[in-house]
mmCIF file of C-alpha atoms in Angstrom:
data_model
loop_
_atom_site.group_PDB
_atom_site.id
_atom_site.type_symbol
_atom_site.label_atom_id
_atom_site.label_comp_id
_atom_site.label_asym_id
_atom_site.label_seq_id
_atom_site.Cartn_x
_atom_site.Cartn_y
_atom_site.Cartn_z
ATOM 1 C CA UNK K 19 113.878 87.973 96.521
ATOM 2 C CA UNK K 20 115.076 91.184 94.914
ATOM 3 C CA UNK K 21 118.641 92.074 93.854
ATOM 4 C CA UNK K 22 119.169 95.834 93.625
ATOM 5 C CA UNK K 23 121.656 98.613 94.244
ATOM 6 C CA UNK K 24 121.951 99.506 97.926
ATOM 7 C CA UNK K 25 119.960 102.521 99.003
ATOM 8 C CA UNK K 26 120.674 104.999 101.797
ATOM 9 C CA UNK K 27 118.170 103.399 104.185
ATOM 10 C CA UNK K 28 120.017 100.043 104.011
ATOM 11 C CA UNK K 29 123.466 101.222 105.118
ATOM 12 C CA UNK K 30 122.919 100.637 108.850
ATOM 13 C CA UNK K 31 121.853 97.036 108.165
ATOM 14 C CA UNK K 32 124.712 96.545 105.699
ATOM 15 C CA UNK K 33 127.143 97.688 108.392
ATOM 16 C CA UNK K 34 125.625 95.304 110.938
ATOM 17 C CA UNK K 35 125.998 92.304 108.603
ATOM 18 C CA UNK K 36 129.476 93.465 107.528
ATOM 19 C CA UNK K 37 130.712 93.608 111.128
ATOM 20 C CA UNK K 38 129.222 90.223 112.056
ATOM 21 C CA UNK K 39 130.361 88.411 108.903
ATOM 22 C CA UNK K 40 134.017 89.414 108.638
ATOM 23 C CA UNK K 41 136.797 89.279 111.212
ATOM 24 C CA UNK K 42 138.478 92.624 111.840
ATOM 25 C CA UNK K 43 141.645 91.708 109.914
ATOM 26 C CA UNK K 44 139.573 91.048 106.781
ATOM 27 C CA UNK K 45 137.553 94.267 106.919
ATOM 28 C CA UNK K 46 138.450 97.555 105.343
ATOM 29 C CA UNK K 47 137.471 100.487 107.533
ATOM 30 C CA UNK K 48 133.741 100.983 107.013
ATOM 31 C CA UNK K 49 134.140 104.651 106.073
ATOM 32 C CA UNK K 50 136.426 103.556 103.197
ATOM 33 C CA UNK K 51 133.719 101.269 101.889
ATOM 34 C CA UNK K 52 131.213 104.127 101.896
ATOM 35 C CA UNK K 53 133.761 106.471 100.301
ATOM 36 C CA UNK K 54 134.512 103.974 97.491
ATOM 37 C CA UNK K 55 130.803 103.768 96.706
ATOM 38 C CA UNK K 56 130.379 107.565 96.732
ATOM 39 C CA UNK K 57 133.360 107.951 94.383
ATOM 40 C CA UNK K 58 131.915 105.347 92.006
ATOM 41 C CA UNK K 59 134.794 102.901 92.478
ATOM 42 C CA UNK K 60 132.666 100.287 94.246
ATOM 43 C CA UNK K 61 129.074 99.133 93.876
ATOM 44 C CA UNK K 62 127.014 97.599 96.684
ATOM 45 C CA UNK K 63 124.184 95.304 95.640
ATOM 46 C CA UNK K 64 121.668 93.904 98.106
ATOM 47 C CA UNK K 65 119.368 90.912 98.329
ATOM 48 C CA UNK K 66 116.090 91.774 100.035
ATOM 49 C CA UNK K 67 112.784 90.131 100.679
ATOM 50 C CA UNK K 68 109.739 91.911 101.994
ATOM 51 C CA UNK K 69 111.867 94.952 102.755
ATOM 52 C CA UNK K 70 114.328 92.934 104.893
ATOM 53 C CA UNK K 71 118.015 92.974 104.003
ATOM 54 C CA UNK K 72 119.183 89.368 103.619
ATOM 55 C CA UNK K 73 122.688 89.991 102.333
ATOM 56 C CA UNK K 74 124.899 92.163 100.188
ATOM 57 C CA UNK K 75 127.949 92.162 97.980
ATOM 58 C CA UNK K 76 130.578 94.818 97.359
ATOM 59 C CA UNK K 77 131.774 94.820 93.762
ATOM 60 C CA UNK K 78 134.646 96.661 92.124
ATOM 61 C CA UNK K 79 134.342 96.872 88.336
ATOM 62 C CA UNK K 80 137.699 97.411 86.597
ATOM 63 C CA UNK K 81 138.379 97.108 82.877
ATOM 64 C CA UNK K 82 137.127 93.649 81.765
ATOM 65 C CA UNK K 83 136.893 92.360 85.369
ATOM 66 C CA UNK K 84 134.734 92.697 88.445
ATOM 67 C CA UNK K 85 136.103 91.877 91.869
ATOM 68 C CA UNK K 86 133.718 90.545 94.483
ATOM 69 C CA UNK K 87 135.306 92.357 97.401
ATOM 70 C CA UNK K 88 132.767 91.174 99.985
ATOM 71 C CA UNK K 89 129.784 88.850 100.000
ATOM 72 C CA UNK K 90 127.831 88.513 103.222
ATOM 73 C CA UNK K 91 124.524 87.005 104.242
ATOM 74 C CA UNK K 92 122.799 87.757 107.524
ATOM 75 C CA UNK K 93 123.599 85.120 110.166
ATOM 76 C CA UNK K 94 119.835 84.791 110.706
ATOM 77 C CA UNK K 95 119.277 83.172 107.306
ATOM 78 C CA UNK K 96 122.547 81.554 106.170
ATOM 79 C CA UNK K 97 122.508 78.270 104.227
ATOM 80 C CA UNK K 98 119.159 79.025 102.619
ATOM 81 C CA UNK K 99 120.405 79.884 99.107
ATOM 82 C CA UNK K 100 120.791 83.652 99.517
ATOM 83 C CA UNK K 101 124.537 83.616 98.815
ATOM 84 C CA UNK K 102 124.009 81.585 95.633
ATOM 85 C CA UNK K 103 121.189 83.932 94.618
ATOM 86 C CA UNK K 104 123.519 86.916 95.036
ATOM 87 C CA UNK K 105 126.359 85.274 93.069
ATOM 88 C CA UNK K 106 124.050 84.203 90.232
ATOM 89 C CA UNK K 107 122.789 87.766 89.936
ATOM 90 C CA UNK K 108 126.318 89.214 90.008
ATOM 91 C CA UNK K 109 127.316 86.843 87.197
ATOM 92 C CA UNK K 110 124.209 87.766 85.212
ATOM 93 C CA UNK K 111 124.564 91.519 85.847
ATOM 94 C CA UNK K 112 128.218 91.510 84.721
ATOM 95 C CA UNK K 113 127.780 89.021 81.876
ATOM 96 C CA UNK K 114 130.554 90.532 79.744
ATOM 97 C CA UNK K 115 133.231 90.549 82.451
ATOM 98 C CA UNK K 116 135.492 88.093 84.244
ATOM 99 C CA UNK K 117 134.591 87.892 87.910
ATOM 100 C CA UNK K 118 137.293 87.382 90.514
ATOM 101 C CA UNK K 119 137.346 86.998 94.280
ATOM 102 C CA UNK K 120 139.631 85.942 97.106
ATOM 103 C CA UNK K 121 139.175 83.150 99.604
ATOM 104 C CA UNK K 122 141.428 81.945 102.381
ATOM 105 C CA UNK K 123 143.852 79.335 101.077
ATOM 106 C CA UNK K 124 143.062 75.787 102.155
ATOM 107 C CA UNK K 125 145.253 74.784 105.087
ATOM 108 C CA UNK K 126 144.784 71.556 107.043
ATOM 109 C CA UNK K 127 146.309 73.219 110.118
ATOM 110 C CA UNK K 128 144.002 76.261 110.097
ATOM 111 C CA UNK K 129 141.622 76.689 113.037
ATOM 112 C CA UNK K 130 138.806 77.460 110.604
ATOM 113 C CA UNK K 131 139.676 74.627 108.202
ATOM 114 C CA UNK K 132 136.051 73.473 107.788
ATOM 115 C CA UNK K 133 134.866 77.011 107.106
ATOM 116 C CA UNK K 134 137.553 77.421 104.431
ATOM 117 C CA UNK K 135 136.589 74.140 102.777
ATOM 118 C CA UNK K 136 132.880 75.060 102.857
ATOM 119 C CA UNK K 137 133.549 78.518 101.422
ATOM 120 C CA UNK K 138 135.621 77.098 98.558
ATOM 121 C CA UNK K 139 132.982 74.426 97.875
ATOM 122 C CA UNK K 140 130.291 77.163 97.762
ATOM 123 C CA UNK K 141 132.124 79.139 95.074
ATOM 124 C CA UNK K 142 133.018 76.053 93.021
ATOM 125 C CA UNK K 143 129.348 74.998 93.168
ATOM 126 C CA UNK K 144 128.479 78.454 91.819
ATOM 127 C CA UNK K 145 130.727 78.063 88.766
ATOM 128 C CA UNK K 146 134.002 79.563 89.978
ATOM 129 C CA UNK K 147 137.350 77.908 89.299
ATOM 130 C CA UNK K 148 140.827 78.360 90.688
ATOM 131 C CA UNK K 149 143.019 80.832 88.852
ATOM 132 C CA UNK K 150 146.061 79.034 90.297
ATOM 133 C CA UNK K 151 147.067 82.421 91.700
ATOM 134 C CA UNK K 152 147.862 82.564 95.398
ATOM 135 C CA UNK K 153 148.674 85.776 97.203
ATOM 136 C CA UNK K 154 149.996 86.691 100.590
ATOM 137 C CA UNK K 155 149.362 89.901 102.467
ATOM 138 C CA UNK K 156 148.350 91.222 105.865
ATOM 139 C CA UNK K 157 145.193 89.051 105.675
ATOM 140 C CA UNK K 158 147.253 85.878 105.260
ATOM 141 C CA UNK K 159 147.463 83.498 102.306
ATOM 142 C CA UNK K 160 144.596 83.691 99.858
ATOM 143 C CA UNK K 161 143.532 81.994 96.631
ATOM 144 C CA UNK K 162 142.130 83.887 93.651
ATOM 145 C CA UNK K 163 139.017 82.285 92.159
ATOM 146 C CA UNK K 164 137.514 83.339 88.852
ATOM 147 C CA UNK K 165 134.389 82.993 86.780
ATOM 148 C CA UNK K 166 134.159 83.310 83.012
ATOM 149 C CA UNK K 167 137.877 82.961 82.283
ATOM 150 C CA UNK K 168 141.159 83.129 84.141
ATOM 151 C CA UNK K 169 142.853 86.380 84.974
ATOM 152 C CA UNK K 170 146.608 86.750 84.757
ATOM 153 C CA UNK K 171 148.774 87.536 87.769
ATOM 154 C CA UNK K 172 149.520 90.965 86.293
ATOM 155 C CA UNK K 173 145.843 91.783 85.716
ATOM 156 C CA UNK K 174 144.976 90.645 89.228
ATOM 157 C CA UNK K 175 147.661 92.844 90.812
ATOM 158 C CA UNK K 176 146.455 95.814 88.716
ATOM 159 C CA UNK K 177 142.893 95.141 89.917
ATOM 160 C CA UNK K 178 144.016 95.059 93.564
ATOM 161 C CA UNK K 179 146.078 98.235 93.131
ATOM 162 C CA UNK K 180 143.004 99.969 91.666
ATOM 163 C CA UNK K 181 140.653 98.590 94.351
ATOM 164 C CA UNK K 182 142.852 99.558 97.294
ATOM 165 C CA UNK K 183 144.496 102.689 95.932
ATOM 166 C CA UNK K 184 148.263 103.045 95.848
ATOM 167 C CA UNK K 185 148.803 103.738 99.567
ATOM 168 C CA UNK K 186 146.611 100.907 100.886
ATOM 169 C CA UNK K 187 147.970 98.554 98.230
ATOM 170 C CA UNK K 188 151.476 99.159 99.594
ATOM 171 C CA UNK K 189 150.257 98.768 103.185
ATOM 172 C CA UNK K 190 148.507 95.487 102.284
ATOM 173 C CA UNK K 191 151.890 93.938 101.320
ATOM 174 C CA UNK K 192 150.138 91.832 98.685
ATOM 175 C CA UNK K 193 152.469 89.609 96.699
ATOM 176 C CA UNK K 194 152.086 86.531 94.536
ATOM 177 C CA UNK K 195 153.208 83.261 96.155
ATOM 178 C CA UNK K 196 153.445 79.689 94.892
#
C-alpha cells in the first residue's frame, strides 16, 4: 500500500467514496473540500494499491494541531486494515503535532449505536484518547478524540473556526456541551 498526497486523477474516486461513506448532514459541500485543498488549508492523502484508490483522509493542519476532518475507506474493502494504515501514516507524517478528530457521541438510543461503538473502538485501538470535550452543532452531539496530547476547549474551537471559516463556523452552531 502507498500513502501519498491526492493527485488530480484521483478526485473522481475520492468523491465517490466521500459520497458513499458520509451521510449528507456530515458532508461539507464537495466544492468546498476542493477549494480548501486549492487554497492550502486542507490536505488530502490517499491510500492506494496497484493504482486503485482504497481510501483517503482530509487533514487540516493548524498551529500545533492537525484535524482529521474525514477518513473514508472504500466500501469494497472495509475491515481489512486500510483505515488503520491511513491513521498510522497520518500520525507518522505529523509526528510533531497533536491530532484531533470528531466522532458521534455514544448514545444507547441512537439508531446507529453499534456503528458509533465500532468507530470509537477503532480510534482507541489506533492510539486516540478522549479529550473529554463534547460539542453540539448541526451534525448532532460529537466527541473530540486526540492523539499525542489533549487539546483545550479553546484550542479546539479555534481549530474549528479556522477549518470552517467564520461564516460556516457560525452556521455550524458549534458549542461545547457537558
